[in-house]
Amino acid sequence: MENNQIQTAARIINEGGLVAFPTETVYGLGANALNPIAVAKIFALKERPSFDPLIVHIASYDELKTLTNKPKDLVLKLAKKFWPGPLTIVLVKSNIVPDIVTSGLPTVGIRMPDNEIALNLIRASKCPIAAPSANKFGNLSPVSAKHVKKQLPGVDFILDGGKSKIGIESTIVTLEGNICTILRPGKITIDEINDALHGIFVFNTNKSEKITAPGLLKSHYSPTKPLYLLKEKLVQLPKKSGVILHGACDNSPKCEKIIFTSQNNNQLEIAANLFSSLHAMEDDKHITQIFIEPVIEEGLGIAIMDRIKKAVYKYESIK
Ligand code: TXA
Ligand code: MG
């Protein structure tokens, strides 16, 4: 990536514009997190409801200290273990964080992305960057610059960093007293967090109805064409069906097109190729509906299946 592209992007951020940029998870749609008018443009371009708070991206621990009041030791422990990386920590916000970023909540989600272009953009802009995924609200998450252009042609500038390496969004956690709650499953699994936080009770919100993160809806990440779960590989599929599988098999379903996210059910490959496979099916004019194989909900499979369930929800529920 040319340095002058980062400089141009940083100037746009400082002037209150929007820049889409790569991260290791998915592409983000960024604005200066401390400029409420710039942040309002994110909600407008994405058509995102105002109740859905944004994650603030930082490149240094100094920024963490200005965005939150005195982070506790446990927070620093988690951050030091997983940052830069796909972990968002929800913390009590300081007064400098505008209410529009957090949808009026007293807390803010913060993460340090593991992507040099993202980190250089934050450093060159000299401000923390608020960024949701760079897609229209509810639609497929973008894992390439092309995916961003398809959904958000009105963005001021796109930094093209190739394909996102992880392919699904960060794990989001809150820490309260001796309890760590995973609000959204992601690349970092509950076991990895358990290992990092000895003696702390870590649990997954999926197991409880009580705590939820605003903006985490049942339907999300959906393609514009109907998407269904492929429950059996040998069923008769309608004409013009596209099928997404996660491992090669002897009896592939009969259909217009098959995309394999992995040849052998490798979870890292499935995550990395999940959204790009869905985008490819969405863009293929020969396909009118998509079927996707479920994955086993273990380890990273929990986050993968979370995205698949939300992606099929609006179509499965009216079938
Ligand atoms: O990997 C990621 O996290 C990507 C990249 C761009 O960093 N970002 C991302 O942002 O997935 P977004 O806006 O698509 O999802 C952010 C979610 C919100 O929908 C909400 O559920 C949760 O983060 N969130 C943000 N701030 C929160 C807060 N203060 N309390 C609870 N949940 C929060
Ligand atoms: Mg999103």
mmCIF file of C-alpha atoms and ligand atoms in Angstrom:
data_model
loop_
_atom_site.group_PDB
_atom_site.id
_atom_site.type_symbol
_atom_site.label_atom_id
_atom_site.label_comp_id
_atom_site.label_asym_id
_atom_site.label_seq_id
_atom_site.Cartn_x
_atom_site.Cartn_y
_atom_site.Cartn_z
ATOM 1 C CA MET A 1 0.000 0.000 0.000
ATOM 2 C CA GLU A 2 1.347 3.393 -1.039
ATOM 3 C CA ASN A 3 1.927 5.820 1.787
ATOM 4 C CA ASN A 4 0.186 8.591 -0.149
ATOM 5 C CA GLN A 5 -3.035 6.548 -0.161
ATOM 6 C CA ILE A 6 -2.916 6.368 3.635
ATOM 7 C CA GLN A 7 -2.239 10.129 3.744
ATOM 8 C CA THR A 8 -5.222 10.841 1.466
ATOM 9 C CA ALA A 9 -7.442 8.580 3.572
ATOM 10 C CA ALA A 10 -6.250 10.260 6.803
ATOM 11 C CA ARG A 11 -6.987 13.717 5.352
ATOM 12 C CA ILE A 12 -10.533 12.593 4.493
ATOM 13 C CA ILE A 13 -11.001 11.240 8.043
ATOM 14 C CA ASN A 14 -9.752 14.549 9.486
ATOM 15 C CA GLU A 15 -12.106 16.515 7.234
ATOM 16 C CA GLY A 16 -15.076 14.527 8.562
ATOM 17 C CA GLY A 17 -15.387 12.098 5.615
ATOM 18 C CA LEU A 18 -15.782 8.320 5.444
ATOM 19 C CA VAL A 19 -13.041 5.853 4.525
ATOM 20 C CA ALA A 20 -13.524 2.105 4.055
ATOM 21 C CA PHE A 21 -10.443 0.182 5.147
ATOM 22 C CA PRO A 22 -9.339 -3.434 5.503
ATOM 23 C CA THR A 23 -9.054 -5.191 8.845
ATOM 24 C CA GLU A 24 -8.142 -8.789 9.563
ATOM 25 C CA THR A 25 -11.831 -9.602 10.194
ATOM 26 C CA VAL A 26 -13.920 -7.694 7.629
ATOM 27 C CA TYR A 27 -13.687 -4.246 5.965
ATOM 28 C CA GLY A 28 -14.716 -1.307 8.166
ATOM 29 C CA LEU A 29 -16.474 1.962 7.259
ATOM 30 C CA GLY A 30 -14.482 4.489 9.257
ATOM 31 C CA ALA A 31 -14.942 8.022 10.558
ATOM 32 C CA ASN A 32 -13.200 10.115 13.222
ATOM 33 C CA ALA A 33 -14.738 8.624 16.395
ATOM 34 C CA LEU A 34 -14.536 11.987 18.171
ATOM 35 C CA ASN A 35 -16.470 13.890 15.472
ATOM 36 C CA PRO A 36 -20.228 13.265 15.929
ATOM 37 C CA ILE A 37 -21.134 14.743 12.531
ATOM 38 C CA ALA A 38 -18.710 12.425 10.744
ATOM 39 C CA VAL A 39 -20.042 9.456 12.735
ATOM 40 C CA ALA A 40 -23.616 10.394 11.767
ATOM 41 C CA LYS A 41 -22.586 9.947 8.106
ATOM 42 C CA ILE A 42 -21.750 6.289 8.833
ATOM 43 C CA PHE A 43 -25.292 5.630 10.063
ATOM 44 C CA ALA A 44 -26.740 7.434 7.019
ATOM 45 C CA LEU A 45 -24.603 5.657 4.382
ATOM 46 C CA LYS A 46 -25.108 2.212 5.935
ATOM 47 C CA GLU A 47 -28.816 2.870 6.638
ATOM 48 C CA ARG A 48 -28.039 1.622 10.115
ATOM 49 C CA PRO A 49 -30.543 2.118 12.956
ATOM 50 C CA SER A 50 -29.325 4.569 15.577
ATOM 51 C CA PHE A 51 -29.733 1.984 18.386
ATOM 52 C CA ASP A 52 -26.805 -0.068 17.027
ATOM 53 C CA PRO A 53 -23.502 1.149 18.573
ATOM 54 C CA LEU A 54 -20.163 1.303 16.739
ATOM 55 C CA ILE A 55 -16.808 -0.233 17.582
ATOM 56 C CA VAL A 56 -13.922 2.221 18.029
ATOM 57 C CA HIS A 57 -10.589 1.169 16.517
ATOM 58 C CA ILE A 58 -7.312 2.216 18.106
ATOM 59 C CA ALA A 59 -3.610 1.771 17.361
ATOM 60 C CA SER A 60 -2.117 2.401 20.848
ATOM 61 C CA TYR A 61 -2.776 1.841 24.546
ATOM 62 C CA ASP A 62 -2.726 5.631 25.066
ATOM 63 C CA GLU A 63 -5.924 5.847 23.036
ATOM 64 C CA LEU A 64 -7.490 3.138 25.212
ATOM 65 C CA LYS A 65 -6.781 5.311 28.238
ATOM 66 C CA THR A 66 -8.421 8.392 26.744
ATOM 67 C CA LEU A 67 -11.552 6.522 25.613
ATOM 68 C CA THR A 68 -12.210 4.747 28.909
ATOM 69 C CA ASN A 69 -11.703 5.647 32.532
ATOM 70 C CA LYS A 70 -8.712 3.779 33.937
ATOM 71 C CA PRO A 71 -8.944 0.298 32.388
ATOM 72 C CA LYS A 72 -8.866 -2.480 35.004
ATOM 73 C CA ASP A 73 -6.033 -5.029 35.168
ATOM 74 C CA LEU A 74 -8.241 -7.726 33.682
ATOM 75 C CA VAL A 75 -8.975 -5.540 30.670
ATOM 76 C CA LEU A 76 -5.273 -4.967 30.127
ATOM 77 C CA LYS A 77 -4.640 -8.679 30.513
ATOM 78 C CA LEU A 78 -7.123 -9.507 27.767
ATOM 79 C CA ALA A 79 -5.923 -6.683 25.542
ATOM 80 C CA LYS A 80 -2.253 -7.649 25.920
ATOM 81 C CA LYS A 81 -3.076 -11.243 25.067
ATOM 82 C CA PHE A 82 -5.281 -10.636 22.011
ATOM 83 C CA TRP A 83 -4.431 -7.170 20.600
ATOM 84 C CA PRO A 84 -3.766 -6.348 17.918
ATOM 85 C CA GLY A 85 -6.440 -8.860 16.989
ATOM 86 C CA PRO A 86 -10.102 -9.796 16.600
ATOM 87 C CA LEU A 87 -11.314 -9.027 20.129
ATOM 88 C CA THR A 88 -13.609 -6.100 20.985
ATOM 89 C CA ILE A 89 -13.839 -5.184 24.673
ATOM 90 C CA VAL A 90 -16.874 -3.237 25.896
ATOM 91 C CA LEU A 91 -15.799 -0.693 28.541
ATOM 92 C CA VAL A 92 -17.250 2.264 30.428
ATOM 93 C CA LYS A 93 -16.672 5.240 28.142
ATOM 94 C CA SER A 94 -15.003 8.525 29.001
ATOM 95 C CA ASN A 95 -16.648 11.872 28.254
ATOM 96 C CA ILE A 96 -14.743 12.390 25.023
ATOM 97 C CA VAL A 97 -16.664 9.582 23.280
ATOM 98 C CA PRO A 98 -19.731 11.129 21.596
ATOM 99 C CA ASP A 99 -23.092 9.537 22.447
ATOM 100 C CA ILE A 100 -23.824 8.824 18.797
ATOM 101 C CA VAL A 101 -20.930 6.325 18.710
ATOM 102 C CA THR A 102 -22.378 4.270 21.555
ATOM 103 C CA SER A 103 -26.073 4.782 20.733
ATOM 104 C CA GLY A 104 -26.398 6.577 24.060
ATOM 105 C CA LEU A 105 -24.934 3.697 26.107
ATOM 106 C CA PRO A 106 -22.477 4.468 28.904
ATOM 107 C CA THR A 107 -20.100 1.890 27.388
ATOM 108 C CA VAL A 108 -17.955 1.755 24.251
ATOM 109 C CA GLY A 109 -16.632 -1.239 22.303
ATOM 110 C CA ILE A 110 -12.903 -0.906 21.565
ATOM 111 C CA ARG A 111 -10.462 -2.962 19.532
ATOM 112 C CA MET A 112 -6.961 -2.740 18.043
ATOM 113 C CA PRO A 113 -7.115 -4.395 14.604
ATOM 114 C CA ASP A 114 -4.357 -6.706 13.398
ATOM 115 C CA ASN A 115 -3.901 -5.123 9.997
ATOM 116 C CA GLU A 116 -1.050 -2.772 9.061
ATOM 117 C CA ILE A 117 -3.169 -0.627 6.717
ATOM 118 C CA ALA A 118 -5.814 -0.131 9.430
ATOM 119 C CA LEU A 119 -3.177 0.675 12.071
ATOM 120 C CA ASN A 120 -1.354 3.083 9.730
ATOM 121 C CA LEU A 121 -4.627 4.827 8.911
ATOM 122 C CA ILE A 122 -5.395 5.331 12.621
ATOM 123 C CA ARG A 123 -1.844 6.583 13.277
ATOM 124 C CA ALA A 124 -1.870 8.949 10.272
ATOM 125 C CA SER A 125 -5.334 10.285 11.209
ATOM 126 C CA LYS A 126 -4.171 10.853 14.807
ATOM 127 C CA CYS A 127 -7.624 9.942 16.119
ATOM 128 C CA PRO A 128 -9.492 6.771 17.054
ATOM 129 C CA ILE A 129 -11.681 5.524 14.200
ATOM 130 C CA ALA A 130 -15.292 4.414 14.699
ATOM 131 C CA ALA A 131 -16.132 1.713 12.176
ATOM 132 C CA PRO A 132 -18.888 -0.814 11.680
ATOM 133 C CA SER A 133 -18.550 -3.385 8.909
ATOM 134 C CA ALA A 134 -18.641 -1.603 5.520
ATOM 135 C CA ASN A 135 -21.942 -3.031 4.264
ATOM 136 C CA LYS A 136 -25.555 -1.891 4.107
ATOM 137 C CA PHE A 137 -27.258 -2.706 7.404
ATOM 138 C CA GLY A 138 -28.382 -6.352 7.507
ATOM 139 C CA ASN A 139 -26.575 -7.360 4.287
ATOM 140 C CA LEU A 140 -23.478 -9.512 3.714
ATOM 141 C CA SER A 141 -20.286 -8.349 5.423
ATOM 142 C CA PRO A 142 -17.508 -7.223 3.039
ATOM 143 C CA VAL A 143 -14.175 -9.035 2.929
ATOM 144 C CA SER A 144 -12.747 -7.201 -0.106
ATOM 145 C CA ALA A 145 -12.736 -3.687 -1.572
ATOM 146 C CA LYS A 146 -15.013 -4.938 -4.368
ATOM 147 C CA HIS A 147 -17.644 -6.026 -1.819
ATOM 148 C CA VAL A 148 -17.536 -2.533 -0.285
ATOM 149 C CA LYS A 149 -17.976 -0.835 -3.692
ATOM 150 C CA LYS A 150 -20.959 -3.061 -4.482
ATOM 151 C CA GLN A 151 -22.918 -2.005 -1.393
ATOM 152 C CA LEU A 152 -21.547 1.453 -0.591
ATOM 153 C CA PRO A 153 -20.635 3.206 -3.853
ATOM 154 C CA GLY A 154 -21.085 6.546 -2.074
ATOM 155 C CA VAL A 155 -18.128 6.107 0.301
ATOM 156 C CA ASP A 156 -15.506 8.889 0.006
ATOM 157 C CA PHE A 157 -12.463 6.590 -0.274
ATOM 158 C CA ILE A 158 -11.573 2.883 -0.109
ATOM 159 C CA LEU A 159 -8.206 1.539 0.965
ATOM 160 C CA ASP A 160 -7.778 -1.779 -0.843
ATOM 161 C CA GLY A 161 -5.881 -4.277 1.275
ATOM 162 C CA GLY A 162 -6.918 -7.456 -0.557
ATOM 163 C CA LYS A 163 -9.032 -10.134 1.056
ATOM 164 C CA SER A 164 -9.587 -10.054 4.830
ATOM 165 C CA LYS A 165 -7.651 -12.902 6.366
ATOM 166 C CA ILE A 166 -10.083 -14.050 9.086
ATOM 167 C CA GLY A 167 -13.343 -13.286 7.273
ATOM 168 C CA ILE A 168 -15.788 -12.999 10.188
ATOM 169 C CA GLU A 169 -16.194 -10.208 12.714
ATOM 170 C CA SER A 170 -14.403 -9.872 16.042
ATOM 171 C CA THR A 171 -15.442 -11.595 19.259
ATOM 172 C CA ILE A 172 -17.127 -9.022 21.544
ATOM 173 C CA VAL A 173 -16.812 -9.317 25.340
ATOM 174 C CA THR A 174 -17.838 -7.391 28.436
ATOM 175 C CA LEU A 175 -16.104 -7.711 31.789
ATOM 176 C CA GLU A 176 -18.088 -7.055 34.933
ATOM 177 C CA GLY A 177 -16.624 -7.967 38.300
ATOM 178 C CA ASN A 178 -15.524 -11.568 37.989
ATOM 179 C CA ILE A 179 -17.670 -12.350 34.970
ATOM 180 C CA CYS A 180 -16.697 -12.139 31.327
ATOM 181 C CA THR A 181 -19.580 -12.385 28.876
ATOM 182 C CA ILE A 182 -19.165 -13.084 25.175
ATOM 183 C CA LEU A 183 -21.749 -10.880 23.461
ATOM 184 C CA ARG A 184 -20.852 -11.925 19.915
ATOM 185 C CA PRO A 185 -18.876 -15.063 19.030
ATOM 186 C CA GLY A 186 -15.923 -14.525 16.689
ATOM 187 C CA LYS A 187 -12.477 -15.794 15.805
ATOM 188 C CA ILE A 188 -11.333 -15.819 19.435
ATOM 189 C CA THR A 189 -13.167 -18.685 21.093
ATOM 190 C CA ILE A 190 -14.542 -19.076 24.613
ATOM 191 C CA ASP A 191 -11.748 -21.592 25.369
ATOM 192 C CA GLU A 192 -9.031 -19.107 24.388
ATOM 193 C CA ILE A 193 -10.623 -16.444 26.618
ATOM 194 C CA ASN A 194 -10.945 -18.945 29.471
ATOM 195 C CA ASP A 195 -7.247 -19.772 29.155
ATOM 196 C CA ALA A 196 -6.336 -16.086 29.287
ATOM 197 C CA LEU A 197 -8.529 -15.289 32.311
ATOM 198 C CA HIS A 198 -7.812 -17.889 34.992
ATOM 199 C CA GLY A 199 -10.334 -17.798 37.805
ATOM 200 C CA ILE A 200 -12.832 -15.656 35.920
ATOM 201 C CA PHE A 201 -16.219 -17.020 34.944
ATOM 202 C CA VAL A 202 -16.547 -16.774 31.161
ATOM 203 C CA PHE A 203 -19.835 -17.475 29.456
ATOM 204 C CA ASN A 204 -21.521 -17.150 26.132
ATOM 205 C CA THR A 205 -24.652 -14.989 25.768
ATOM 206 C CA ASN A 206 -26.044 -17.544 23.331
ATOM 207 C CA LYS A 207 -26.691 -19.667 26.405
ATOM 208 C CA SER A 208 -28.638 -16.938 28.191
ATOM 209 C CA GLU A 209 -31.531 -14.727 27.182
ATOM 210 C CA LYS A 210 -30.645 -12.083 29.744
ATOM 211 C CA ILE A 211 -27.723 -10.089 28.379
ATOM 212 C CA THR A 212 -27.723 -9.008 24.784
ATOM 213 C CA ALA A 213 -25.783 -6.478 22.787
ATOM 214 C CA PRO A 214 -27.894 -3.877 21.025
ATOM 215 C CA GLY A 215 -27.783 -4.369 17.286
ATOM 216 C CA LEU A 216 -27.405 -8.135 17.519
ATOM 217 C CA LEU A 217 -30.582 -9.164 15.756
ATOM 218 C CA LYS A 218 -31.832 -12.571 14.696
ATOM 219 C CA SER A 219 -31.586 -11.613 11.040
ATOM 220 C CA HIS A 220 -28.313 -10.167 9.756
ATOM 221 C CA TYR A 221 -25.532 -10.761 7.205
ATOM 222 C CA SER A 222 -28.058 -11.790 4.531
ATOM 223 C CA PRO A 223 -27.548 -12.010 0.779
ATOM 224 C CA THR A 224 -30.102 -10.317 -1.497
ATOM 225 C CA LYS A 225 -31.143 -13.759 -2.854
ATOM 226 C CA PRO A 226 -32.965 -16.363 -0.751
ATOM 227 C CA LEU A 227 -30.560 -18.446 1.323
ATOM 228 C CA TYR A 228 -31.475 -21.714 3.029
ATOM 229 C CA LEU A 229 -29.718 -24.326 5.124
ATOM 230 C CA LEU A 230 -28.785 -27.451 3.156
ATOM 231 C CA LYS A 231 -30.035 -30.119 5.538
ATOM 232 C CA GLU A 232 -29.317 -33.143 3.288
ATOM 233 C CA LYS A 233 -26.882 -33.225 0.401
ATOM 234 C CA LEU A 234 -28.959 -35.538 -1.771
ATOM 235 C CA VAL A 235 -32.249 -33.647 -1.836
ATOM 236 C CA GLN A 236 -33.721 -32.519 -5.149
ATOM 237 C CA LEU A 237 -32.871 -28.801 -5.442
ATOM 238 C CA PRO A 238 -34.850 -26.270 -7.506
ATOM 239 C CA LYS A 239 -33.350 -25.135 -10.840
ATOM 240 C CA LYS A 240 -30.738 -22.362 -10.698
ATOM 241 C CA SER A 241 -29.628 -23.264 -7.179
ATOM 242 C CA GLY A 242 -26.164 -22.452 -5.892
ATOM 243 C CA VAL A 243 -24.732 -24.619 -3.099
ATOM 244 C CA ILE A 244 -22.007 -23.746 -0.591
ATOM 245 C CA LEU A 245 -20.227 -26.762 0.936
ATOM 246 C CA HIS A 246 -17.377 -26.954 3.451
ATOM 247 C CA GLY A 247 -15.725 -30.190 2.370
ATOM 248 C CA ALA A 248 -15.420 -32.319 -0.727
ATOM 249 C CA CYS A 249 -17.812 -35.289 -0.814
ATOM 250 C CA ASP A 250 -18.598 -38.274 -3.053
ATOM 251 C CA ASN A 251 -22.210 -37.322 -3.642
ATOM 252 C CA SER A 252 -22.340 -33.615 -4.403
ATOM 253 C CA PRO A 253 -25.840 -32.213 -4.857
ATOM 254 C CA LYS A 254 -27.050 -31.617 -8.426
ATOM 255 C CA CYS A 255 -27.219 -27.870 -8.980
ATOM 256 C CA GLU A 256 -26.091 -24.927 -11.137
ATOM 257 C CA LYS A 257 -22.980 -24.090 -9.134
ATOM 258 C CA ILE A 258 -21.066 -25.375 -6.082
ATOM 259 C CA ILE A 259 -18.548 -23.354 -4.080
ATOM 260 C CA PHE A 260 -16.358 -25.047 -1.469
ATOM 261 C CA THR A 261 -15.278 -22.843 1.426
ATOM 262 C CA SER A 262 -12.774 -25.596 2.322
ATOM 263 C CA GLN A 263 -11.882 -29.009 0.922
ATOM 264 C CA ASN A 264 -11.826 -30.674 4.336
ATOM 265 C CA ASN A 265 -14.027 -28.744 6.798
ATOM 266 C CA ASN A 266 -11.113 -26.658 8.051
ATOM 267 C CA GLN A 267 -12.752 -24.023 10.288
ATOM 268 C CA LEU A 268 -10.217 -21.282 9.545
ATOM 269 C CA GLU A 269 -10.772 -21.748 5.800
ATOM 270 C CA ILE A 270 -14.555 -21.872 6.191
ATOM 271 C CA ALA A 271 -14.534 -18.580 8.135
ATOM 272 C CA ALA A 272 -12.152 -16.940 5.655
ATOM 273 C CA ASN A 273 -14.279 -17.949 2.655
ATOM 274 C CA LEU A 274 -17.796 -17.743 4.119
ATOM 275 C CA PHE A 275 -18.773 -14.206 3.123
ATOM 276 C CA SER A 276 -16.834 -14.266 -0.167
ATOM 277 C CA SER A 277 -18.705 -17.439 -1.216
ATOM 278 C CA LEU A 278 -22.024 -15.796 -0.372
ATOM 279 C CA HIS A 279 -21.023 -12.671 -2.322
ATOM 280 C CA ALA A 280 -20.034 -14.820 -5.328
ATOM 281 C CA MET A 281 -23.442 -16.539 -5.293
ATOM 282 C CA GLU A 282 -25.215 -13.196 -4.845
ATOM 283 C CA ASP A 283 -23.349 -11.772 -7.880
ATOM 284 C CA ASP A 284 -23.940 -14.774 -10.177
ATOM 285 C CA LYS A 285 -26.896 -14.032 -12.433
ATOM 286 C CA HIS A 286 -27.469 -17.733 -13.145
ATOM 287 C CA ILE A 287 -28.310 -18.372 -9.487
ATOM 288 C CA THR A 288 -31.709 -17.536 -8.020
ATOM 289 C CA GLN A 289 -31.401 -19.208 -4.610
ATOM 290 C CA ILE A 290 -28.545 -20.362 -2.429
ATOM 291 C CA PHE A 291 -28.201 -23.357 -0.100
ATOM 292 C CA ILE A 292 -25.482 -23.544 2.534
ATOM 293 C CA GLU A 293 -24.273 -26.515 4.525
ATOM 294 C CA PRO A 294 -24.322 -26.046 8.332
ATOM 295 C CA VAL A 295 -21.126 -26.562 10.397
ATOM 296 C CA ILE A 296 -20.593 -28.245 13.762
ATOM 297 C CA GLU A 297 -20.924 -25.687 16.561
ATOM 298 C CA GLU A 298 -17.599 -26.246 18.274
ATOM 299 C CA GLY A 299 -14.647 -23.864 18.622
ATOM 300 C CA LEU A 300 -14.667 -21.393 15.738
ATOM 301 C CA GLY A 301 -17.710 -23.298 14.401
ATOM 302 C CA ILE A 302 -19.846 -21.413 16.966
ATOM 303 C CA ALA A 303 -19.072 -18.062 15.309
ATOM 304 C CA ILE A 304 -19.405 -19.490 11.786
ATOM 305 C CA MET A 305 -22.803 -21.024 12.562
ATOM 306 C CA ASP A 306 -23.908 -17.790 14.285
ATOM 307 C CA ARG A 307 -23.357 -15.941 10.971
ATOM 308 C CA ILE A 308 -25.013 -18.696 8.906
ATOM 309 C CA LYS A 309 -28.106 -18.841 11.163
ATOM 310 C CA LYS A 310 -28.548 -15.069 10.975
ATOM 311 C CA ALA A 311 -27.986 -15.049 7.212
ATOM 312 C CA VAL A 312 -30.721 -17.649 6.556
ATOM 313 C CA TYR A 313 -33.137 -16.363 9.203
ATOM 314 C CA LYS A 314 -35.306 -14.062 7.106
ATOM 315 C CA TYR A 315 -35.642 -16.637 4.314
ATOM 316 C CA GLU A 316 -36.073 -19.760 6.464
ATOM 317 C CA SER A 317 -38.741 -18.077 8.581
ATOM 318 C CA ILE A 318 -41.022 -17.436 5.557
ATOM 319 C CA LYS A 319 -40.437 -20.761 3.793
HETATM 320 O O1 TXA B 1 -14.534 -7.293 13.384
HETATM 321 C C1 TXA B 1 -15.293 -6.360 13.684
HETATM 322 O O2 TXA B 1 -15.721 -6.213 14.826
HETATM 323 C C2 TXA B 1 -15.685 -5.395 12.542
HETATM 324 C C3 TXA B 1 -14.429 -4.647 12.079
HETATM 325 C C4 TXA B 1 -14.731 -3.560 11.074
HETATM 326 O O3 TXA B 1 -13.758 -4.145 13.197
HETATM 327 N N1 TXA B 1 -16.694 -4.484 13.007
HETATM 328 C C5 TXA B 1 -17.984 -4.836 13.216
HETATM 329 O O4 TXA B 1 -18.816 -3.811 13.548
HETATM 330 O O5 TXA B 1 -18.375 -5.976 13.118
HETATM 331 P P1 TXA B 1 -20.406 -3.884 13.479
HETATM 332 O O6 TXA B 1 -20.864 -2.494 13.618
HETATM 333 O O7 TXA B 1 -20.821 -4.559 12.245
HETATM 334 O O8 TXA B 1 -20.818 -4.646 14.766
HETATM 335 C C6 TXA B 1 -20.637 -3.987 16.010
HETATM 336 C C7 TXA B 1 -21.495 -4.578 17.090
HETATM 337 C C8 TXA B 1 -22.818 -3.887 17.316
HETATM 338 O O9 TXA B 1 -23.809 -4.359 16.444
HETATM 339 C C9 TXA B 1 -23.114 -4.207 18.762
HETATM 340 O O10 TXA B 1 -23.786 -5.449 18.820
HETATM 341 C C10 TXA B 1 -21.722 -4.357 19.373
HETATM 342 O O11 TXA B 1 -20.818 -4.349 18.314
HETATM 343 N N2 TXA B 1 -21.394 -3.222 20.252
HETATM 344 C C11 TXA B 1 -20.738 -2.085 19.944
HETATM 345 N N3 TXA B 1 -20.648 -1.267 21.005
HETATM 346 C C12 TXA B 1 -21.262 -1.904 22.019
HETATM 347 C C13 TXA B 1 -21.522 -1.580 23.388
HETATM 348 N N4 TXA B 1 -21.137 -0.424 23.928
HETATM 349 N N5 TXA B 1 -22.188 -2.486 24.132
HETATM 350 C C14 TXA B 1 -22.596 -3.664 23.605
HETATM 351 N N6 TXA B 1 -22.383 -4.018 22.316
HETATM 352 C C15 TXA B 1 -21.736 -3.154 21.542
HETATM 353 MG MG MG B 2 -21.769 -5.604 10.789
#
